[in-house]
Amino acid sequence: MDTVTKRLIKELKNLQHSPNEQIPELHPISDDNLLEWKAVILGQEDSCYKGGRFELAISVPKTYPIQPPKIRFVTKVCHPNVHFKTGEICLDLLKTEWSPAWTLQSACMAICLLLVQPEPSSPLNCDAANLLRCGDELGYKSLVQMYVNMYAKNN
Amino acid sequence: MDSPKSPTENEINYGNLSDDTIIDYETLIKEEEEQRPLVSEYDDISNYKVNYIDSEIFSKKIDQLKKTCKGYRSVRKDGNCFYRSFSYKYFELYNKNPSSKWSKEMKKIGENTINVLTSANFEKETIEDFYEFFMDSYDEKKFKEASFTDDYTSNGIVFYLRLICSAELKLNHEKYEMFLEEPLESFIAKQVEPLGRDVDNVQIMAIVNALKVCINIAYLDSTDYDVNWIKFGEEYQKDPSSPVINLLFTPGHYDMLYRDNE
């Protein structure tokens, strides 16, 4: 068995033992391909993302975990560090700061955290980032909630 | 009509390079570097070349090195050069004489690293594959295979050393914190655990203390002084004949160095 398969099976077993409430779904899309995963993360209750269910597509390279997984939002989300059209995520952890000690679950948890701790200084969505940079917290929150209601509920 | 010509060296205005040009250039250098082997064959020290150090000063320093050193091995310039050079020499020295007192002690310390790492809160499941790569390298055949031909395993060993370094920094933070300009946790997350991040003296000290080895580094820079040698972990060299890991530093890069007595 190659290293990536061995590692992913281990992660899968671990997930069954210790699921995370914020990540109700995290599994391979089909039984015969361990390299493509689907995840669902929930917006935190005390944030403007509350009530939202966000689907993520995870593509695991054959060189995982030396190389990071590719993760993008499938559900449309309004966030300074997520590309509105492609779902691309700008998070150092998934690029230059990836470490093989991370797992798919901990990477998803980091994305949950990114939702409530945006980095408006390195934006992929300038409209959302500009609201924060101008200090328009209220405008930002209502824009985010509008998109949560449009795309991330009952999906 | 004039046909477009490529700019000569003098016509390029380096101050006006666009971000895209710089990024393209960096990508090109990176791609070229990726074509090079992870670890090169052993070569005579007089063939060691660095293209950006003034040649007169450089050849003077190589002459100085020649007095006590016979050869070198270079490693790929991918930000992992210290860890890769170190691990190669470490396992090479071990495999030279696995039944020596030093080698036995090294293997014992190596075996225990998994316990050290779990006590520093690493999850066993996520690190045990890399521990296996590391332990396999105490076997000469597997170590050579991994170092020369298998990027994945070689990077796995580099990563495992990064974790050993990280665990040592966490468990004995009081020794290292005074050397850091940022909180230990973010230093580890940004500068130690991700692959491709260069080392500072702090990481070298942590590796030395964690594995109880002595590292001797020859610094070859463009200053007009003699070659400077710095020993890390001299206290671990119990007698003058016990093995030392000799490395060669040129600005931004580590290679392996072989002294006459090796």
Short mmCIF file of C-alpha atoms in Angstrom, two decimals:
data_model
loop_
_atom_site.label_atom_id
_atom_site.label_comp_id
_atom_site.label_asym_id
_atom_site.label_seq_id
_atom_site.Cartn_x
_atom_site.Cartn_y
_atom_site.Cartn_z
CA MET A 1 0.00 0.00 0.00
CA ASP A 2 1.44 3.42 -0.86
CA THR A 3 2.08 6.00 1.84
CA VAL A 4 -0.73 8.37 0.91
CA THR A 5 -3.35 5.57 1.01
CA LYS A 6 -2.00 4.29 4.32
CA ARG A 7 -2.13 7.77 5.79
CA LEU A 8 -5.66 8.54 4.50
CA ILE A 9 -7.04 5.26 5.88
CA LYS A 10 -5.55 6.17 9.25
CA GLU A 11 -7.17 9.61 9.09
CA LEU A 12 -10.49 8.06 8.12
CA LYS A 13 -10.37 5.72 11.14
CA ASN A 14 -9.47 8.61 13.42
CA LEU A 15 -12.40 10.63 12.11
CA GLN A 16 -14.80 7.87 13.08
CA HIS A 17 -13.42 7.88 16.61
CA SER A 18 -13.27 11.61 17.09
CA PRO A 19 -15.73 13.50 14.89
CA ASN A 20 -15.90 17.27 15.14
CA GLU A 21 -19.21 19.09 15.66
CA GLN A 22 -18.24 21.90 13.34
CA ILE A 23 -17.45 19.45 10.55
CA PRO A 24 -20.55 17.25 10.17
CA GLU A 25 -19.21 15.66 6.97
CA LEU A 26 -15.66 14.74 5.98
CA HIS A 27 -15.20 11.67 3.79
CA PRO A 28 -14.03 10.45 0.37
CA ILE A 29 -16.63 11.06 -2.34
CA SER A 30 -16.57 7.43 -3.44
CA ASP A 31 -15.13 4.20 -2.04
CA ASP A 32 -12.84 3.60 -4.99
CA ASN A 33 -11.03 6.94 -4.94
CA LEU A 34 -9.45 8.00 -1.67
CA LEU A 35 -7.96 11.16 -3.18
CA GLU A 36 -11.18 13.17 -3.64
CA TRP A 37 -13.01 14.19 -0.48
CA LYS A 38 -16.07 16.18 0.43
CA ALA A 39 -16.44 18.17 3.64
CA VAL A 40 -19.22 20.24 5.16
CA ILE A 41 -18.37 22.88 7.73
CA LEU A 42 -20.82 24.91 9.83
CA GLY A 43 -20.68 28.64 10.45
CA GLN A 44 -20.05 29.44 14.12
CA GLU A 45 -23.16 30.26 16.12
CA ASP A 46 -21.83 33.58 17.44
CA SER A 47 -20.70 34.82 14.02
CA CYS A 48 -22.30 36.30 10.94
CA TYR A 49 -21.87 32.88 9.27
CA LYS A 50 -24.27 31.20 11.72
CA GLY A 51 -26.84 28.90 10.19
CA GLY A 52 -24.65 28.37 7.13
CA ARG A 53 -23.58 24.94 5.85
CA PHE A 54 -20.61 25.21 3.56
CA GLU A 55 -19.48 22.42 1.29
CA LEU A 56 -15.76 22.06 0.60
CA ALA A 57 -14.09 20.04 -2.16
CA ILE A 58 -10.80 18.48 -1.13
CA SER A 59 -8.34 17.12 -3.61
CA VAL A 60 -5.47 15.15 -2.09
CA PRO A 61 -2.22 15.01 -4.09
CA LYS A 62 -0.31 11.72 -4.34
CA THR A 63 2.50 13.40 -2.42
CA TYR A 64 0.22 14.12 0.58
CA PRO A 65 0.98 14.80 3.42
CA ILE A 66 4.34 16.18 2.27
CA GLN A 67 2.32 18.47 -0.03
CA PRO A 68 -0.88 20.12 1.24
CA PRO A 69 -4.38 19.11 0.07
CA LYS A 70 -6.15 21.46 -2.35
CA ILE A 71 -9.30 22.74 -0.69
CA ARG A 72 -11.95 25.06 -2.13
CA PHE A 73 -15.44 26.17 -1.24
CA VAL A 74 -18.18 24.61 -3.36
CA THR A 75 -20.91 26.61 -1.60
CA LYS A 76 -20.72 30.30 -2.49
CA VAL A 77 -19.41 32.28 0.43
CA CYS A 78 -18.69 35.96 0.98
CA HIS A 79 -15.34 36.27 2.75
CA PRO A 80 -12.25 38.47 2.19
CA ASN A 81 -9.97 35.45 1.70
CA VAL A 82 -12.23 33.31 -0.49
CA HIS A 83 -12.65 33.89 -4.21
CA PHE A 84 -16.35 34.46 -4.75
CA LYS A 85 -16.52 32.68 -8.12
CA THR A 86 -13.99 29.84 -7.83
CA GLY A 87 -14.11 29.19 -4.08
CA GLU A 88 -10.31 29.40 -3.91
CA ILE A 89 -9.07 29.93 -0.34
CA CYS A 90 -6.15 32.16 0.58
CA LEU A 91 -4.75 30.63 3.74
CA ASP A 92 -0.99 30.35 4.42
CA LEU A 93 -1.56 27.05 6.14
CA LEU A 94 -2.73 25.52 2.85
CA LYS A 95 0.24 26.94 0.98
CA THR A 96 3.56 28.09 2.39
CA GLU A 97 2.91 27.18 6.02
CA TRP A 98 1.60 23.66 5.44
CA SER A 99 3.18 21.04 7.65
CA PRO A 100 2.69 17.29 7.23
CA ALA A 101 1.68 17.14 10.90
CA TRP A 102 -1.66 18.66 9.84
CA THR A 103 -4.54 16.41 8.79
CA LEU A 104 -7.57 16.94 6.55
CA GLN A 105 -9.62 17.43 9.71
CA SER A 106 -7.30 20.01 11.22
CA ALA A 107 -7.13 21.81 7.84
CA CYS A 108 -10.95 22.00 7.80
CA MET A 109 -10.90 23.34 11.34
CA ALA A 110 -8.45 26.01 10.26
CA ILE A 111 -10.91 27.00 7.51
CA CYS A 112 -13.72 27.23 10.12
CA LEU A 113 -11.46 29.56 12.06
CA LEU A 114 -10.61 31.61 8.98
CA LEU A 115 -14.35 32.33 8.52
CA VAL A 116 -14.45 34.20 11.83
CA GLN A 117 -10.91 35.59 11.65
CA PRO A 118 -10.56 37.09 8.18
CA GLU A 119 -7.29 38.64 6.97
CA PRO A 120 -8.49 41.65 4.98
CA SER A 121 -4.90 42.59 4.11
CA SER A 122 -4.52 39.71 1.64
CA PRO A 123 -7.91 39.59 -0.04
CA LEU A 124 -9.33 37.42 -2.80
CA ASN A 125 -12.67 39.19 -2.43
CA CYS A 126 -11.89 42.91 -2.43
CA ASP A 127 -15.46 44.07 -1.86
CA ALA A 128 -15.71 42.14 1.38
CA ALA A 129 -12.19 43.14 2.42
CA ASN A 130 -12.77 46.84 1.72
CA LEU A 131 -15.78 46.95 4.01
CA LEU A 132 -13.64 45.59 6.83
CA ARG A 133 -10.72 47.83 5.98
CA CYS A 134 -13.00 50.86 6.16
CA GLY A 135 -14.22 49.67 9.52
CA ASP A 136 -17.77 49.09 8.26
CA GLU A 137 -18.38 46.06 10.47
CA LEU A 138 -22.15 46.38 10.17
CA GLY A 139 -22.08 46.54 6.37
CA TYR A 140 -19.73 43.54 6.27
CA LYS A 141 -21.93 41.45 8.53
CA SER A 142 -25.11 42.18 6.62
CA LEU A 143 -23.42 41.39 3.28
CA VAL A 144 -22.11 38.07 4.66
CA GLN A 145 -25.52 37.18 6.11
CA MET A 146 -27.26 37.98 2.87
CA TYR A 147 -25.04 35.48 1.03
CA VAL A 148 -25.40 32.90 3.81
CA ASN A 149 -29.17 33.17 3.40
CA MET A 150 -28.95 32.98 -0.40
CA TYR A 151 -26.55 30.06 -0.77
CA ALA A 152 -25.68 28.31 2.48
CA LYS A 153 -29.03 27.44 4.02
CA ASN A 154 -31.12 24.35 3.21
CA ASN A 155 -28.51 23.28 0.69
CA MET B 1 10.93 47.79 -39.78
CA ASP B 2 13.18 46.91 -36.89
CA SER B 3 12.84 43.38 -35.72
CA PRO B 4 12.32 43.07 -31.95
CA LYS B 5 15.51 42.20 -30.18
CA SER B 6 16.02 40.84 -26.73
CA PRO B 7 17.47 43.37 -24.30
CA THR B 8 21.14 43.07 -23.48
CA GLU B 9 22.37 43.04 -19.90
CA ASN B 10 22.91 46.83 -19.93
CA GLU B 11 19.46 47.62 -21.24
CA ILE B 12 17.54 45.89 -18.46
CA ASN B 13 16.47 48.34 -15.82
CA TYR B 14 16.48 46.21 -12.71
CA GLY B 15 14.65 48.84 -10.71
CA ASN B 16 11.68 48.65 -13.06
CA LEU B 17 11.11 44.90 -13.11
CA SER B 18 7.43 44.14 -12.65
CA ASP B 19 6.22 41.72 -9.97
CA ASP B 20 5.25 39.28 -12.73
CA THR B 21 8.76 39.32 -14.21
CA ILE B 22 10.29 38.70 -10.81
CA ILE B 23 7.85 35.87 -10.07
CA ASP B 24 8.51 34.30 -13.51
CA TYR B 25 12.23 34.50 -12.86
CA GLU B 26 11.89 32.96 -9.41
CA THR B 27 9.76 30.14 -10.83
CA LEU B 28 12.40 29.51 -13.49
CA ILE B 29 15.18 29.29 -10.91
CA LYS B 30 13.03 26.99 -8.78
CA GLU B 31 12.26 24.70 -11.73
CA GLU B 32 15.93 24.49 -12.67
CA GLU B 33 16.81 23.64 -9.09
CA GLU B 34 14.19 20.89 -9.02
CA GLN B 35 15.99 19.17 -11.89
CA ARG B 36 19.08 18.79 -9.74
CA PRO B 37 19.54 15.69 -7.59
CA LEU B 38 18.55 15.84 -3.92
CA VAL B 39 22.07 14.76 -3.00
CA SER B 40 24.99 14.83 -5.45
CA GLU B 41 27.88 12.41 -5.70
CA TYR B 42 30.98 12.96 -3.58
CA ASP B 43 33.52 15.25 -5.24
CA ASP B 44 36.94 16.69 -4.50
CA ILE B 45 36.87 19.95 -2.53
CA SER B 46 38.88 21.76 -5.21
CA ASN B 47 35.89 21.37 -7.54
CA TYR B 48 33.51 23.20 -5.19
CA LYS B 49 31.95 26.17 -6.98
CA VAL B 50 29.81 29.06 -5.88
CA ASN B 51 29.06 31.54 -8.60
CA TYR B 52 28.25 34.64 -6.60
CA ILE B 53 31.26 34.97 -4.36
CA ASP B 54 34.19 37.02 -5.64
CA SER B 55 36.47 34.47 -7.24
CA GLU B 56 39.74 35.62 -5.72
CA ILE B 57 38.45 35.54 -2.15
CA PHE B 58 36.66 32.31 -2.88
CA SER B 59 39.66 30.42 -4.23
CA LYS B 60 41.71 31.64 -1.28
CA LYS B 61 39.13 30.16 1.07
CA ILE B 62 38.94 26.89 -0.81
CA ASP B 63 42.74 26.69 -0.48
CA GLN B 64 42.35 27.11 3.26
CA LEU B 65 39.72 24.38 3.39
CA LYS B 66 41.95 22.04 1.38
CA LYS B 67 44.40 21.93 4.27
CA THR B 68 41.97 19.93 6.42
CA CYS B 69 39.16 18.89 4.09
CA LYS B 70 39.13 16.52 1.16
CA GLY B 71 35.69 16.64 -0.38
CA TYR B 72 32.06 17.69 -0.43
CA ARG B 73 28.62 16.61 -1.49
CA SER B 74 26.07 19.19 -2.53
CA VAL B 75 22.35 19.05 -1.91
CA ARG B 76 19.41 20.66 -3.68
CA LYS B 77 18.76 24.31 -2.82
CA ASP B 78 15.16 23.97 -1.74
CA GLY B 79 15.17 25.46 1.74
CA ASN B 80 15.68 22.01 3.26
CA CYS B 81 19.42 21.94 2.64
CA PHE B 82 20.48 21.99 6.29
CA TYR B 83 18.18 19.14 7.29
CA ARG B 84 19.03 17.13 4.18
CA SER B 85 22.81 17.60 4.52
CA PHE B 86 22.64 16.88 8.23
CA SER B 87 20.56 13.71 7.89
CA TYR B 88 22.70 12.38 5.07
CA LYS B 89 25.92 12.77 7.03
CA TYR B 90 24.30 11.54 10.23
CA PHE B 91 23.17 8.27 8.69
CA GLU B 92 26.32 7.93 6.61
CA LEU B 93 28.44 8.18 9.76
CA TYR B 94 26.16 5.71 11.52
CA ASN B 95 26.38 3.20 8.69
CA LYS B 96 30.15 3.40 8.51
CA ASN B 97 30.35 1.45 11.72
CA PRO B 98 26.96 0.50 13.17
CA SER B 99 28.47 -1.44 16.04
CA SER B 100 30.53 1.47 17.42
CA LYS B 101 29.61 3.00 20.75
CA TRP B 102 28.62 6.28 19.07
CA SER B 103 26.40 4.57 16.50
CA LYS B 104 24.65 2.48 19.13
CA GLU B 105 23.97 5.57 21.19
CA MET B 106 22.68 7.47 18.14
CA LYS B 107 20.26 4.70 17.26
CA LYS B 108 19.00 4.51 20.83
CA ILE B 109 18.31 8.25 20.84
CA GLY B 110 16.69 7.95 17.40
CA GLU B 111 14.41 5.15 18.56
CA ASN B 112 13.22 7.23 21.46
CA THR B 113 12.30 10.28 19.34
CA ILE B 114 8.76 8.98 18.76
CA ASN B 115 8.18 9.10 22.54
CA VAL B 116 9.66 12.59 22.74
CA LEU B 117 7.39 13.73 19.90
CA THR B 118 4.23 12.30 21.43
CA SER B 119 5.12 13.95 24.75
CA ALA B 120 5.30 17.24 22.80
CA ASN B 121 1.67 16.59 21.75
CA PHE B 122 2.18 15.27 18.24
CA GLU B 123 -0.39 12.65 17.33
CA LYS B 124 1.27 9.33 16.84
CA GLU B 125 -0.89 8.42 13.84
CA THR B 126 0.17 11.46 11.84
CA ILE B 127 3.88 11.07 12.46
CA GLU B 128 4.56 7.35 12.61
CA ASP B 129 5.03 6.94 8.84
CA PHE B 130 7.81 9.52 8.99
CA TYR B 131 9.29 7.89 12.08
CA GLU B 132 9.45 4.71 10.02
CA PHE B 133 11.37 6.49 7.21
CA PHE B 134 13.77 7.86 9.79
CA MET B 135 14.36 4.51 11.50
CA ASP B 136 14.72 2.72 8.13
CA SER B 137 17.68 4.97 7.37
CA TYR B 138 19.74 3.24 10.02
CA ASP B 139 19.80 0.52 7.36
CA GLU B 140 22.44 1.47 4.80
CA LYS B 141 20.68 0.18 1.71
CA LYS B 142 17.36 1.83 2.50
CA PHE B 143 19.09 5.07 3.45
CA LYS B 144 20.96 5.34 0.12
CA GLU B 145 17.84 4.49 -1.88
CA ALA B 146 15.82 7.16 -0.12
CA SER B 147 18.48 9.86 -0.27
CA PHE B 148 19.30 9.58 -3.93
CA THR B 149 16.16 8.51 -5.69
CA ASP B 150 13.06 8.99 -3.66
CA ASP B 151 11.92 12.58 -3.10
CA TYR B 152 8.97 11.53 -0.98
CA THR B 153 10.96 9.52 1.53
CA SER B 154 13.84 11.99 1.58
CA ASN B 155 11.41 14.84 2.28
CA GLY B 156 9.72 12.64 4.86
CA ILE B 157 13.04 12.33 6.71
CA VAL B 158 13.58 16.09 6.43
CA PHE B 159 10.13 16.62 7.85
CA TYR B 160 10.74 14.20 10.70
CA LEU B 161 13.88 16.16 11.64
CA ARG B 162 11.81 19.34 11.60
CA LEU B 163 9.43 17.70 14.08
CA ILE B 164 12.34 16.62 16.29
CA CYS B 165 13.48 20.25 16.22
CA SER B 166 9.97 21.50 16.96
CA ALA B 167 9.52 19.10 19.89
CA GLU B 168 12.87 20.11 21.40
CA LEU B 169 11.93 23.81 21.11
CA LYS B 170 8.56 23.19 22.78
CA LEU B 171 9.79 20.92 25.55
CA ASN B 172 12.84 23.03 26.47
CA HIS B 173 11.53 26.45 25.44
CA GLU B 174 13.37 28.29 28.21
CA LYS B 175 16.67 27.52 26.44
CA TYR B 176 15.62 29.02 23.13
CA GLU B 177 13.03 31.75 23.67
CA MET B 178 15.62 34.46 24.30
CA PHE B 179 16.94 34.02 20.75
CA LEU B 180 13.57 34.49 19.09
CA GLU B 181 12.01 37.69 17.84
CA GLU B 182 8.50 36.28 17.81
CA PRO B 183 6.46 34.00 20.09
CA LEU B 184 7.75 30.42 20.07
CA GLU B 185 4.50 29.00 18.78
CA SER B 186 4.40 31.16 15.67
CA PHE B 187 8.12 30.66 15.08
CA ILE B 188 7.56 26.91 15.04
CA ALA B 189 4.49 27.14 12.81
CA LYS B 190 6.14 29.49 10.32
CA GLN B 191 9.86 28.67 10.42
CA VAL B 192 10.30 25.13 11.65
CA GLU B 193 7.55 22.72 10.69
CA PRO B 194 6.76 23.70 7.07
CA LEU B 195 9.08 22.17 4.48
CA GLY B 196 11.31 24.55 2.56
CA ARG B 197 12.08 26.94 5.42
CA ASP B 198 15.76 27.68 6.03
CA VAL B 199 17.35 27.28 9.44
CA ASP B 200 18.74 29.82 11.85
CA ASN B 201 21.16 28.99 14.64
CA VAL B 202 18.20 28.28 16.96
CA GLN B 203 17.05 25.31 14.86
CA ILE B 204 20.62 24.01 14.62
CA MET B 205 20.99 24.19 18.41
CA ALA B 206 17.70 22.37 18.89
CA ILE B 207 18.67 19.53 16.53
CA VAL B 208 22.06 19.23 18.21
CA ASN B 209 20.50 19.05 21.68
CA ALA B 210 17.71 16.69 20.67
CA LEU B 211 19.98 14.15 18.97
CA LYS B 212 23.06 14.82 21.13
CA VAL B 213 25.39 15.24 18.18
CA CYS B 214 28.18 17.66 17.43
CA ILE B 215 27.97 19.70 14.23
CA ASN B 216 30.94 21.64 12.88
CA ILE B 217 30.18 24.22 10.21
CA ALA B 218 32.69 25.94 7.94
CA TYR B 219 31.39 29.40 6.94
CA LEU B 220 32.47 30.41 3.48
CA ASP B 221 31.33 33.96 2.78
CA SER B 222 32.53 36.90 0.75
CA THR B 223 34.37 38.66 3.58
CA ASP B 224 38.11 38.87 3.38
CA TYR B 225 38.72 36.88 6.56
CA ASP B 226 39.82 33.30 7.04
CA VAL B 227 37.25 30.54 6.83
CA ASN B 228 35.30 30.58 10.06
CA TRP B 229 34.44 27.28 11.79
CA ILE B 230 31.66 27.12 14.36
CA LYS B 231 30.99 24.05 16.46
CA PHE B 232 27.53 23.35 17.81
CA GLY B 233 27.16 20.82 20.62
CA GLU B 234 30.82 20.43 21.43
CA GLU B 235 29.74 18.90 24.76
CA TYR B 236 28.32 15.93 22.86
CA GLN B 237 31.68 15.08 21.34
CA LYS B 238 32.76 12.89 24.20
CA ASP B 239 36.25 12.19 22.93
CA PRO B 240 38.17 13.75 20.04
CA SER B 241 37.77 10.64 17.91
CA SER B 242 33.97 10.45 18.07
CA PRO B 243 32.19 11.44 14.86
CA VAL B 244 31.30 15.03 14.07
CA ILE B 245 28.92 16.16 11.36
CA ASN B 246 30.84 18.55 9.12
CA LEU B 247 28.89 20.96 6.97
CA LEU B 248 29.83 23.74 4.59
CA PHE B 249 27.87 26.99 4.65
CA THR B 250 27.83 29.51 1.81
CA PRO B 251 25.41 32.47 2.07
CA GLY B 252 21.93 30.95 2.12
CA HIS B 253 22.95 27.34 1.65
CA TYR B 254 24.39 24.26 3.39
CA ASP B 255 26.29 21.40 1.75
CA MET B 256 28.18 18.48 3.25
CA LEU B 257 31.88 18.65 3.94
CA TYR B 258 34.35 15.79 4.36
CA ARG B 259 37.49 16.31 6.41
CA ASP B 260 40.73 14.43 5.87
CA ASN B 261 40.19 12.22 8.90
CA GLU B 262 36.80 10.94 7.68
#
